[in-house]
XYZ file of C-alpha atoms in Angstrom:
657
model
C 0.990 -10.525 -9.184
C -1.613 -9.618 -6.689
C -3.286 -6.592 -5.182
C -0.383 -4.682 -3.742
C -0.121 -0.939 -3.971
C 3.379 0.333 -3.833
C 4.846 3.767 -4.328
C 8.377 4.623 -3.666
C 8.954 8.370 -3.453
C 12.503 9.057 -2.433
C 12.306 12.738 -1.811
C 14.040 12.997 1.535
C 17.453 12.261 0.114
C 16.654 13.510 -3.436
C 15.822 17.072 -3.205
C 17.316 18.617 -0.055
C 19.392 21.791 -0.293
C 22.594 19.815 0.433
C 22.550 18.323 -3.110
C 21.671 21.556 -5.035
C 25.162 21.820 -6.667
C 25.386 18.076 -7.496
C 24.246 16.065 -10.447
C 21.162 14.159 -9.504
C 19.153 11.679 -11.636
C 15.725 10.476 -10.604
C 14.033 7.677 -12.528
C 10.277 7.271 -12.052
C 8.506 4.022 -12.886
C 4.693 3.987 -13.110
C 2.671 0.777 -13.062
C -0.307 0.765 -15.448
C -1.191 -2.859 -15.063
C -4.878 -3.853 -15.280
C -5.124 -4.362 -11.504
C -4.620 -0.640 -10.926
C -8.373 -0.429 -11.591
C -9.030 -1.968 -8.178
C -10.289 0.474 -5.624
C -9.124 1.696 -2.282
C -11.361 1.502 0.748
C -12.364 5.126 0.094
C -13.589 4.331 -3.444
C -10.651 5.814 -5.278
C -9.169 3.729 -8.088
C -5.498 2.917 -7.527
C -4.387 4.276 -10.868
C -6.184 7.631 -10.095
C -4.401 7.832 -6.722
C -1.093 7.022 -8.296
C -1.577 9.652 -10.952
C -2.482 12.267 -8.433
C 0.556 11.553 -6.302
C 2.948 11.719 -9.273
C 1.401 14.742 -10.685
C 1.653 16.417 -7.267
C 5.278 15.427 -6.930
C 6.189 16.711 -10.415
C 4.259 19.925 -9.859
C 6.021 20.656 -6.550
C 9.540 19.697 -7.473
C 11.733 22.697 -8.252
C 14.019 22.471 -11.350
C 17.701 23.288 -10.953
C 21.001 22.840 -12.803
C 22.121 19.188 -12.520
C 18.642 17.673 -11.752
C 17.516 15.123 -14.264
C 14.083 13.465 -13.935
C 12.654 10.801 -16.316
C 9.642 8.509 -16.615
C 9.229 4.900 -17.467
C 5.770 3.364 -17.704
C 4.845 -0.290 -18.008
C 1.489 -2.063 -18.787
C 0.033 0.952 -20.576
C -0.137 -0.282 -24.208
C -0.766 -3.973 -24.420
C -3.682 -5.504 -22.452
C -2.585 -8.158 -19.855
C -4.264 -10.975 -21.863
C -2.462 -10.094 -25.195
C 0.834 -11.452 -26.518
C 3.617 -9.048 -25.623
C 2.098 -7.823 -22.328
C 5.138 -9.012 -20.499
C 7.509 -6.795 -22.723
C 5.355 -3.709 -22.407
C 7.704 -1.214 -20.685
C 8.769 2.044 -22.201
C 11.066 4.984 -21.185
C 8.608 7.690 -22.203
C 10.689 10.639 -20.970
C 14.510 10.261 -20.791
C 16.276 11.025 -17.626
C 17.946 14.204 -19.003
C 16.969 17.572 -17.609
C 13.489 18.013 -16.098
C 10.649 18.092 -18.675
C 7.921 18.691 -16.161
C 5.003 19.236 -18.423
C 5.885 16.365 -20.755
C 5.925 14.011 -17.736
C 2.768 15.315 -16.341
C 0.985 14.914 -19.619
C 2.327 11.265 -19.986
C 1.017 10.461 -16.465
C -2.403 12.040 -17.170
C -2.942 10.128 -20.476
C -1.567 6.752 -19.362
C -4.169 3.897 -19.215
C -3.948 0.973 -16.866
C -4.456 -2.155 -19.050
C -1.443 -4.443 -18.920
C 0.617 -6.968 -16.954
C 3.269 -6.293 -14.307
C 6.756 -6.795 -15.897
C 8.377 -5.258 -12.795
C 11.721 -7.137 -13.059
C 12.035 -6.261 -16.803
C 11.344 -2.585 -16.088
C 14.038 -2.646 -13.332
C 16.515 -4.283 -15.795
C 15.719 -1.612 -18.416
C 16.250 1.175 -15.977
C 19.935 0.281 -15.766
C 20.454 1.887 -19.203
C 18.008 4.720 -18.433
C 20.544 6.523 -16.283
C 23.124 8.223 -18.547
C 24.104 11.284 -16.454
C 26.935 11.389 -13.864
C 26.491 11.953 -10.183
C 23.891 10.542 -7.822
C 21.197 8.104 -9.234
C 17.844 7.301 -7.516
C 14.907 5.203 -8.574
C 11.165 5.751 -7.745
C 8.873 2.829 -8.381
C 5.115 3.077 -8.322
C 3.285 -0.279 -8.703
C 0.227 -2.118 -7.279
C 1.612 -5.626 -7.629
C 4.379 -8.195 -7.465
C 5.940 -9.457 -10.635
C 3.369 -11.230 -12.911
C 5.636 -12.059 -15.798
C 8.006 -14.692 -14.021
C 10.742 -12.140 -13.684
C 13.151 -12.167 -10.736
C 12.726 -8.732 -8.977
C 15.431 -9.507 -6.329
C 17.907 -10.351 -8.972
C 17.064 -7.224 -10.982
C 17.546 -5.103 -7.930
C 20.915 -6.686 -7.250
C 21.950 -5.947 -10.894
C 20.846 -2.409 -10.485
C 23.138 -2.101 -7.409
C 26.081 -3.721 -9.177
C 25.622 -1.255 -12.028
C 26.123 1.630 -9.604
C 22.437 2.698 -9.185
C 21.565 3.209 -5.556
C 18.004 1.862 -5.235
C 16.511 3.139 -1.968
C 12.875 1.860 -2.222
C 10.221 2.938 0.279
C 6.978 0.984 0.050
C 3.428 2.019 0.985
C 1.261 -1.056 0.650
C -2.452 -1.503 0.575
C -3.792 -4.610 2.258
C -0.545 -6.633 1.766
C -0.610 -10.277 2.930
C 2.036 -11.227 5.546
C 3.877 -13.166 2.968
C 3.983 -10.420 0.464
C 5.292 -8.074 3.151
C 7.980 -10.544 4.045
C 8.987 -11.064 0.406
C 9.582 -7.359 -0.053
C 11.188 -6.951 3.320
C 13.642 -9.740 2.364
C 14.722 -7.503 -0.518
C 15.550 -4.690 2.012
C 12.367 -2.782 1.263
C 10.646 -1.011 4.240
C 6.874 -1.426 4.035
C 3.953 0.560 5.500
C 0.416 -0.556 4.618
C -2.436 1.918 4.074
C -6.063 1.527 3.065
C -7.247 4.925 1.869
C -6.129 7.949 -0.132
C -5.926 10.036 3.013
C -3.787 7.470 4.834
C -1.722 7.201 1.641
C -1.218 10.955 1.480
C -0.262 11.127 5.187
C 2.277 8.307 4.669
C 3.841 10.068 1.749
C 3.944 13.326 3.668
C 5.825 11.560 6.508
C 8.199 9.977 4.015
C 8.856 13.101 1.950
C 9.916 15.665 4.651
C 12.478 17.581 2.828
C 13.528 21.337 2.991
C 12.228 21.760 -0.624
C 8.723 20.462 0.058
C 8.283 22.215 3.394
C 9.637 25.546 2.443
C 7.162 28.440 2.191
C 5.657 28.798 -1.279
C 3.711 31.705 -2.465
C 0.235 31.047 -4.016
C 0.301 30.930 -7.828
C -2.214 32.761 -10.073
C -4.552 30.199 -11.677
C -6.638 30.946 -14.806
C -9.314 28.493 -15.922
C -10.993 28.873 -19.389
C -14.029 26.922 -20.402
C -14.415 26.236 -24.149
C -16.742 24.242 -26.379
C -16.079 23.689 -30.071
C -13.152 26.150 -29.810
C -15.080 29.092 -28.378
C -15.657 30.424 -24.859
C -18.354 28.637 -22.943
C -20.513 30.707 -20.559
C -23.221 29.701 -18.095
C -21.196 27.142 -16.194
C -19.546 26.976 -12.762
C -16.238 25.381 -11.757
C -15.460 23.581 -8.464
C -11.707 22.960 -7.860
C -10.435 20.540 -5.251
C -6.934 19.579 -4.189
C -6.547 15.944 -5.333
C -4.860 14.845 -2.183
C -6.386 16.902 0.695
C -9.819 17.418 -0.941
C -9.676 21.140 0.003
C -11.819 23.413 -2.188
C -10.082 26.450 -3.883
C -11.686 29.844 -4.033
C -12.388 30.400 -7.789
C -14.404 33.330 -9.105
C -15.481 34.353 -12.649
C -13.390 37.087 -14.228
C -14.450 39.782 -16.695
C -13.711 37.591 -19.647
C -16.386 35.251 -20.902
C -15.962 31.591 -19.742
C -12.950 32.459 -17.582
C -12.382 31.908 -13.866
C -9.406 32.982 -11.693
C -7.998 32.249 -8.289
C -4.766 31.236 -6.563
C -3.402 27.869 -5.698
C -0.328 26.265 -4.166
C 1.660 23.912 -6.365
C 0.088 20.422 -6.594
C -2.430 18.120 -8.269
C -6.133 19.251 -8.640
C -9.527 18.003 -9.841
C -12.026 20.344 -11.571
C -15.756 19.674 -11.759
C -17.758 21.760 -14.251
C -21.508 22.141 -13.746
C -24.147 21.666 -14.941
C -23.347 18.196 -16.188
C -20.630 17.482 -13.485
C -17.905 17.011 -16.063
C -14.763 16.016 -14.184
C -11.119 16.816 -15.156
C -8.521 14.961 -13.122
C -4.747 15.317 -12.539
C -4.672 18.980 -13.302
C -1.308 20.559 -12.403
C -0.383 23.873 -10.771
C 3.437 23.713 -11.165
C 6.053 25.481 -9.203
C 6.901 27.612 -12.232
C 4.746 30.827 -12.149
C 1.244 31.287 -13.403
C -0.948 28.326 -14.314
C -3.574 28.084 -17.036
C -6.136 25.286 -17.600
C -8.238 25.147 -20.701
C -11.155 22.798 -20.015
C -12.796 21.556 -23.259
C -16.389 20.738 -22.889
C -16.970 19.905 -26.564
C -19.713 17.333 -26.731
C -18.609 13.839 -27.593
C -20.164 11.919 -30.587
C -23.159 9.625 -30.068
C -21.975 6.124 -30.728
C -24.248 3.190 -31.201
C -23.259 -0.199 -29.743
C -24.541 -3.703 -30.542
C -23.582 -6.783 -28.613
C -23.325 -10.307 -30.177
C -25.079 -11.813 -27.092
C -26.676 -10.658 -23.800
C -25.397 -13.656 -21.820
C -21.897 -14.979 -22.051
C -19.730 -17.420 -20.058
C -16.522 -16.077 -18.571
C -13.643 -16.591 -21.004
C -15.854 -16.506 -24.145
C -15.367 -13.773 -26.736
C -17.907 -10.952 -27.057
C -18.276 -9.118 -30.278
C -19.208 -5.466 -30.180
C -20.363 -3.560 -33.200
C -20.115 0.172 -33.209
C -20.923 3.140 -35.449
C -20.943 6.907 -35.226
C -17.497 7.367 -33.790
C -15.130 10.222 -34.814
C -12.492 7.677 -36.087
C -9.713 8.869 -33.674
C -6.758 6.683 -32.820
C -7.451 7.396 -29.212
C -11.042 5.964 -29.192
C -11.666 2.786 -27.347
C -14.217 0.301 -26.044
C -14.415 -0.789 -22.377
C -16.293 -3.628 -20.700
C -17.199 -2.438 -17.094
C -19.089 -4.034 -14.310
C -22.365 -2.422 -13.487
C -22.373 -3.320 -9.783
C -19.741 -1.416 -7.815
C -19.938 -3.399 -4.621
C -17.334 -5.781 -6.040
C -14.265 -4.595 -7.906
C -13.045 -6.138 -11.137
C -10.676 -5.402 -13.918
C -11.882 -2.979 -16.591
C -11.247 -4.647 -19.946
C -10.796 -2.541 -23.020
C -9.799 -2.667 -26.698
C -8.817 0.011 -29.123
C -11.005 0.695 -32.263
C -8.045 1.230 -34.551
C -9.148 4.686 -35.575
C -12.333 3.546 -37.424
C -15.621 5.374 -37.307
C -17.468 2.177 -37.511
C -16.455 -1.559 -37.078
C -16.374 -4.289 -34.513
C -14.195 -5.087 -31.541
C -13.782 -8.424 -29.642
C -13.361 -8.581 -25.856
C -12.934 -11.773 -23.752
C -15.529 -11.971 -20.872
C -13.850 -11.576 -17.413
C -13.637 -14.115 -14.624
C -16.027 -12.331 -12.341
C -19.774 -13.134 -12.874
C -22.390 -10.322 -12.939
C -23.867 -7.476 -14.907
C -21.742 -5.529 -17.323
C -21.980 -2.809 -19.854
C -19.899 -1.876 -22.878
C -18.906 1.840 -22.814
C -17.441 3.605 -25.939
C -14.795 6.289 -25.127
C -13.873 9.155 -27.315
C -11.308 11.989 -26.515
C -12.072 15.607 -26.182
C -8.892 17.560 -25.553
C -6.890 15.290 -23.335
C -9.941 13.853 -21.523
C -11.618 10.506 -22.135
C -15.410 11.085 -22.350
C -18.248 8.496 -22.656
C -19.801 8.540 -26.164
C -22.018 5.452 -25.959
C -23.334 2.797 -23.479
C -24.648 -0.622 -24.438
C -27.393 -2.668 -23.055
C -26.680 -4.782 -19.961
C -24.652 -7.968 -20.524
C -24.670 -10.843 -18.047
C -21.374 -12.798 -17.577
C -21.771 -16.325 -16.156
C -19.148 -18.416 -14.431
C -18.588 -22.044 -15.355
C -18.164 -24.765 -12.618
C -14.843 -24.544 -10.881
C -13.542 -27.481 -8.825
C -10.368 -28.255 -6.796
C -9.207 -31.589 -5.548
C -6.076 -32.057 -3.289
C -4.965 -34.793 -0.826
C -6.404 -34.500 2.701
C -3.004 -34.690 4.203
C 0.368 -33.599 2.680
C 3.909 -33.584 4.211
C 5.423 -30.192 4.995
C 7.280 -28.450 2.109
C 6.317 -31.203 -0.354
C 4.721 -30.904 -3.769
C 0.945 -30.887 -3.764
C -0.848 -32.314 -6.774
C -3.918 -30.191 -7.444
C -6.566 -31.507 -9.831
C -8.697 -28.565 -11.068
C -11.470 -27.652 -13.457
C -12.031 -24.016 -14.421
C -12.140 -21.386 -17.188
C -8.400 -20.805 -17.125
C -8.751 -17.124 -17.951
C -5.776 -14.706 -17.981
C -4.910 -14.024 -14.316
C -6.571 -17.206 -12.960
C -4.381 -18.767 -10.285
C -4.430 -21.663 -7.847
C -2.611 -21.420 -4.540
C -2.747 -22.075 -0.858
C -3.211 -19.957 2.272
C -3.689 -20.776 5.966
C -7.204 -21.674 6.831
C -9.279 -18.621 7.722
C -7.097 -16.205 5.615
C -9.039 -13.319 4.102
C -10.037 -13.444 0.438
C -7.309 -11.915 -1.716
C -4.480 -13.346 0.451
C -2.027 -15.719 -1.263
C 1.191 -17.724 -0.607
C 2.658 -20.263 -3.087
C 0.597 -20.267 -6.298
C 0.679 -21.073 -10.051
C -1.421 -19.817 -12.918
C -4.218 -21.994 -14.111
C -3.551 -22.421 -17.878
C -5.562 -24.621 -20.269
C -4.424 -28.206 -20.084
C -2.231 -27.697 -16.958
C -4.388 -29.879 -14.592
C -3.047 -31.344 -12.363
C -0.782 -28.544 -11.099
C 2.132 -29.277 -8.747
C 2.471 -26.605 -6.084
C 4.998 -26.552 -3.277
C 3.075 -26.794 -0.047
C 3.461 -25.014 3.414
C 6.500 -25.792 5.449
C 4.696 -25.399 8.822
C 2.289 -28.185 9.933
C -1.289 -26.950 10.285
C -4.622 -26.409 8.484
C -4.631 -24.793 5.110
C -6.886 -24.017 2.154
C -6.287 -24.369 -1.612
C -8.019 -21.692 -3.617
C -8.951 -20.876 -7.258
C -8.987 -16.984 -7.768
C -8.062 -14.396 -10.263
C -5.585 -11.495 -10.146
C -8.256 -9.027 -10.955
C -11.112 -10.094 -8.706
C -11.487 -10.051 -4.943
C -13.626 -13.275 -5.026
C -12.423 -16.763 -4.390
C -14.116 -18.992 -7.001
C -13.403 -22.368 -5.432
C -11.712 -23.634 -2.214
C -10.914 -26.883 -0.471
C -9.206 -27.669 2.845
C -6.200 -29.836 3.633
C -3.848 -30.567 6.429
C -0.084 -30.328 6.462
C 1.751 -32.819 8.715
C 5.502 -32.965 9.487
C 7.691 -34.309 6.675
C 9.882 -37.353 7.233
C 13.443 -36.035 7.388
C 16.856 -37.416 8.165
C 20.376 -35.997 8.310
C 23.602 -38.117 9.024
C 26.794 -36.120 8.785
C 30.262 -36.412 10.456
C 30.554 -35.043 13.958
C 33.599 -33.059 12.948
C 35.149 -31.703 9.701
C 37.819 -29.093 8.743
C 36.493 -25.623 8.058
C 36.164 -25.071 4.356
C 36.367 -28.775 3.419
C 34.069 -30.921 1.443
C 31.891 -33.296 3.515
C 29.617 -36.152 2.470
C 26.373 -36.842 4.378
C 23.123 -38.663 3.967
C 19.792 -36.997 3.944
C 16.010 -37.553 3.503
C 13.251 -34.971 3.035
C 11.028 -33.247 0.505
C 12.513 -33.214 -3.043
C 11.447 -29.854 -4.567
C 13.153 -26.940 -6.306
C 12.330 -24.825 -3.189
C 13.909 -26.999 -0.413
C 17.647 -26.893 -0.004
C 20.607 -28.427 1.980
C 23.303 -26.273 3.325
C 25.861 -25.916 6.154
C 26.009 -22.743 8.131
C 27.202 -21.550 11.639
C 24.962 -22.889 14.417
C 23.700 -19.418 15.373
C 22.881 -18.351 11.701
C 19.228 -17.334 11.078
C 16.955 -19.826 9.352
C 17.223 -18.185 5.944
C 21.022 -18.333 5.905
C 23.031 -20.465 3.454
C 26.611 -20.991 2.381
C 27.080 -23.632 -0.269
C 23.777 -25.344 -1.052
C 21.928 -27.941 -3.138
C 18.237 -27.916 -3.985
C 16.856 -31.334 -2.995
C 15.278 -31.657 -6.389
C 18.782 -31.687 -7.966
C 20.631 -34.339 -5.786
C 20.409 -37.800 -4.429
C 21.563 -39.179 -0.977
C 24.429 -39.079 -0.004
C 25.466 -35.596 -1.102
C 28.576 -33.486 -0.768
C 28.752 -29.891 0.429
C 31.575 -27.498 1.397
C 31.574 -26.349 5.091
C 32.015 -22.649 5.947
C 35.497 -21.358 6.455
C 34.904 -20.288 10.068
C 36.000 -22.552 12.857
C 33.367 -23.389 15.451
C 29.913 -24.935 15.888
C 27.968 -25.374 12.738
C 24.883 -27.219 11.483
C 23.901 -29.204 8.455
C 20.373 -27.988 7.634
C 17.407 -28.937 5.432
C 15.553 -25.605 4.763
C 12.321 -24.838 2.994
C 11.883 -22.021 0.476
C 10.082 -19.891 3.056
C 12.983 -20.241 5.513
C 11.660 -22.963 7.838
C 14.414 -25.287 9.038
C 12.938 -28.739 8.518
C 15.859 -30.590 9.991
C 19.307 -29.878 11.483
C 22.463 -31.843 12.469
C 25.382 -30.351 14.470
C 28.854 -30.482 13.054
C 32.080 -29.090 14.661
C 34.326 -27.249 12.255
C 37.995 -27.455 13.260
C 41.056 -25.593 11.852
C 42.312 -27.396 8.680
C 45.831 -28.730 8.467
C 47.491 -26.752 5.555
C 50.979 -27.119 4.189
C 52.835 -26.996 0.893
C 56.187 -28.779 0.212
C 58.247 -27.935 -2.876
C 61.975 -27.852 -3.805
C 63.742 -24.920 -2.182
C 65.326 -24.125 -5.493
C 64.114 -24.553 -9.012
C 65.244 -23.579 -12.459
C 63.454 -20.873 -14.537
C 60.778 -22.277 -16.803
C 61.159 -25.728 -15.268
C 58.320 -28.063 -14.052
C 58.345 -29.072 -10.443
C 56.160 -31.112 -8.051
C 54.328 -29.624 -5.019
C 52.897 -31.821 -2.248
C 50.018 -30.039 -0.527
C 47.599 -30.468 2.318
C 44.566 -28.360 3.071
C 40.796 -28.131 3.437
C 40.270 -28.946 -0.283
C 37.384 -26.415 -0.687
C 35.776 -25.509 -3.980
C 38.249 -23.500 -6.166
C 41.083 -23.715 -3.633
C 44.421 -23.735 -5.508
C 48.133 -23.938 -5.289
C 50.234 -21.285 -7.071
C 53.661 -19.706 -7.325
C 54.087 -16.005 -7.181
C 56.605 -13.276 -6.130
C 57.519 -13.463 -2.394
C 56.198 -9.866 -1.866
C 53.000 -10.255 -3.990
C 49.568 -9.606 -2.283
C 47.483 -12.637 -1.147
C 45.250 -12.331 -4.226
C 48.206 -12.586 -6.665
C 48.886 -15.749 -8.536
C 51.211 -17.207 -11.260
C 50.954 -20.697 -12.618
C 48.498 -22.735 -10.492
C 46.475 -25.882 -10.229
C 43.183 -26.535 -8.377
C 43.336 -28.986 -5.492
C 41.052 -31.959 -4.994
C 40.511 -33.698 -1.628
C 42.459 -32.743 1.450
C 45.921 -33.648 0.220
C 47.784 -34.511 -2.963
C 50.525 -33.648 -5.395
C 50.539 -31.435 -8.410
C 52.841 -29.805 -10.951
C 53.793 -26.026 -11.297
C 55.895 -24.269 -13.951
C 58.588 -21.989 -12.612
C 58.570 -18.306 -13.699
C 60.871 -17.184 -16.510
C 62.517 -14.651 -14.307
C 64.892 -15.555 -11.490
C 64.162 -14.335 -7.928
C 62.655 -15.072 -4.599
C 59.166 -16.646 -4.848
C 56.551 -18.494 -2.797
C 54.503 -21.524 -3.423
C 51.145 -20.959 -1.742
C 48.005 -22.810 -0.840
C 45.182 -20.209 -1.464
C 41.438 -20.518 -0.851
C 38.709 -19.331 -3.181
C 38.421 -16.188 -1.122
C 42.186 -15.386 -1.715
C 43.223 -16.255 1.822
C 46.758 -17.846 1.950
C 46.653 -20.880 4.329
C 50.208 -22.208 3.682
C 53.306 -20.934 1.958
C 56.956 -21.948 1.268
C 59.724 -19.897 -0.033
C 61.278 -21.000 -3.409
C 64.347 -19.625 -5.128
C 64.083 -19.508 -8.876
C 67.556 -19.501 -10.604
């Protein structure tokens, strides 16, 4: 969720000369969620900036033996409001070899329409890597997970699968909480607010020998055509997509042809008269480059709206005629005013030259137009624009208690359209619009919502907003006061033992009880219970380390709500067994120890390592008696008391005869 622009471009370690002889696989992930149509401060759409950056990267990256680059895209096929949006992730170019042109074309033609199944895409990327050698992942996304996936768990599974994920994040306008959430996953974050700042940040992050080496200008040929023949009487202006620098392009002796030189990278061409724009054009690091710019005129499509005024969330029917009947044609609902950004909604026509399409009106009120897009070459061109449509917003209300205890559940009664992307959540009073902390999506029939509140006392605000709009549609203030808490634990306990203690505090799936060393940071935990899952008193295992410790009540955002000191002492550990037993016989063992979870008593060879075991039984409590079966082979053995971490705390020699 939310308006976060992230691109991870791991060039420093990927492409330096030190790895030229090694196998190296790079997986690229491109976010095409609907929120990528939000703009940067300089007016560039996020999806356009992301495409320029990736095309620039792919154009400049030299191919070599052992280099494998692939591309996965999510959110490009199924609109965010449609069933299946959270499964919309596809490996469009396998990570095998370096199919530069295929990837550039896939980036250029991708449309931003869907949700943000980031965790699923990370999970899928585990099987994307099939080649031996080093493996790296590049993620380009403008938002946190919007499909209830666990990104942190997905990253951990990637690492356990042997994929080294070194994510570097450039964020745009991130909230402090979003920054902390990514930082908690070990992700460095740098926020930027413009394409220029974004380009500078990438340049700083991508200092490698390959990208800074001297490159000779490449011959660029541009051909203008219309209806398959050369087009004359037009001029071409070419700019570097990232720097904005203008190239020197001149007409050649051939009709409709221009030539010049350019360094590898991503470019934009503007053909006049008409100011027809071609984006994400590539000059690759592979010799001469040729662009064929097709200015064939699009069809004239008529559009008829079922209404001129529609409430947000209602369905608009659009009738059209005069299209070419291409599979790539589509209809878009776009906001007329550009002062406020909103999601661009669209639907495919299904390859029909005439018909009707239904679009749900968005959450942001205002003036809209329906635009019909056809395809000429690889470019989307406007083929028809409707009359103006007004979207109105129904009444939206929020009601919360005036005071709530810290880290407790807040009951939020609400009324609103419950459109896709509508959410309700709290922020500190005075936070800028677009900020968010804990939230839940507003779905039909879900009032009241229960949302876990702030852990820090203070003044806050509950808001009703939408993923794809910068506006806050409703807000109400509330105060957080300290929660009533209580911890009553023993003053002393053996390290690694199970202790029982009384507690009182917020009962939520976000607040937990744990025992950790006294100097551990607030977010630390050892064994733990969520307070929603247990009653008082509760039992927990203490850490294995002797010394000062604390029983803690901790909120989900790592605020320690209550703490109680407990001294951990060295446990008494021993085992008593017969000095001699018969092969295959059963014998008794008296034991004493901390009695931690999964501690056990076993018999194994005298010279066996500490993680070895034979017949065994788990212990319960801090002392007791159990039965072991002697091995079937005679020799010198040991009966051992072993912790879950395979540390032997006590041992006794036993002769098996």
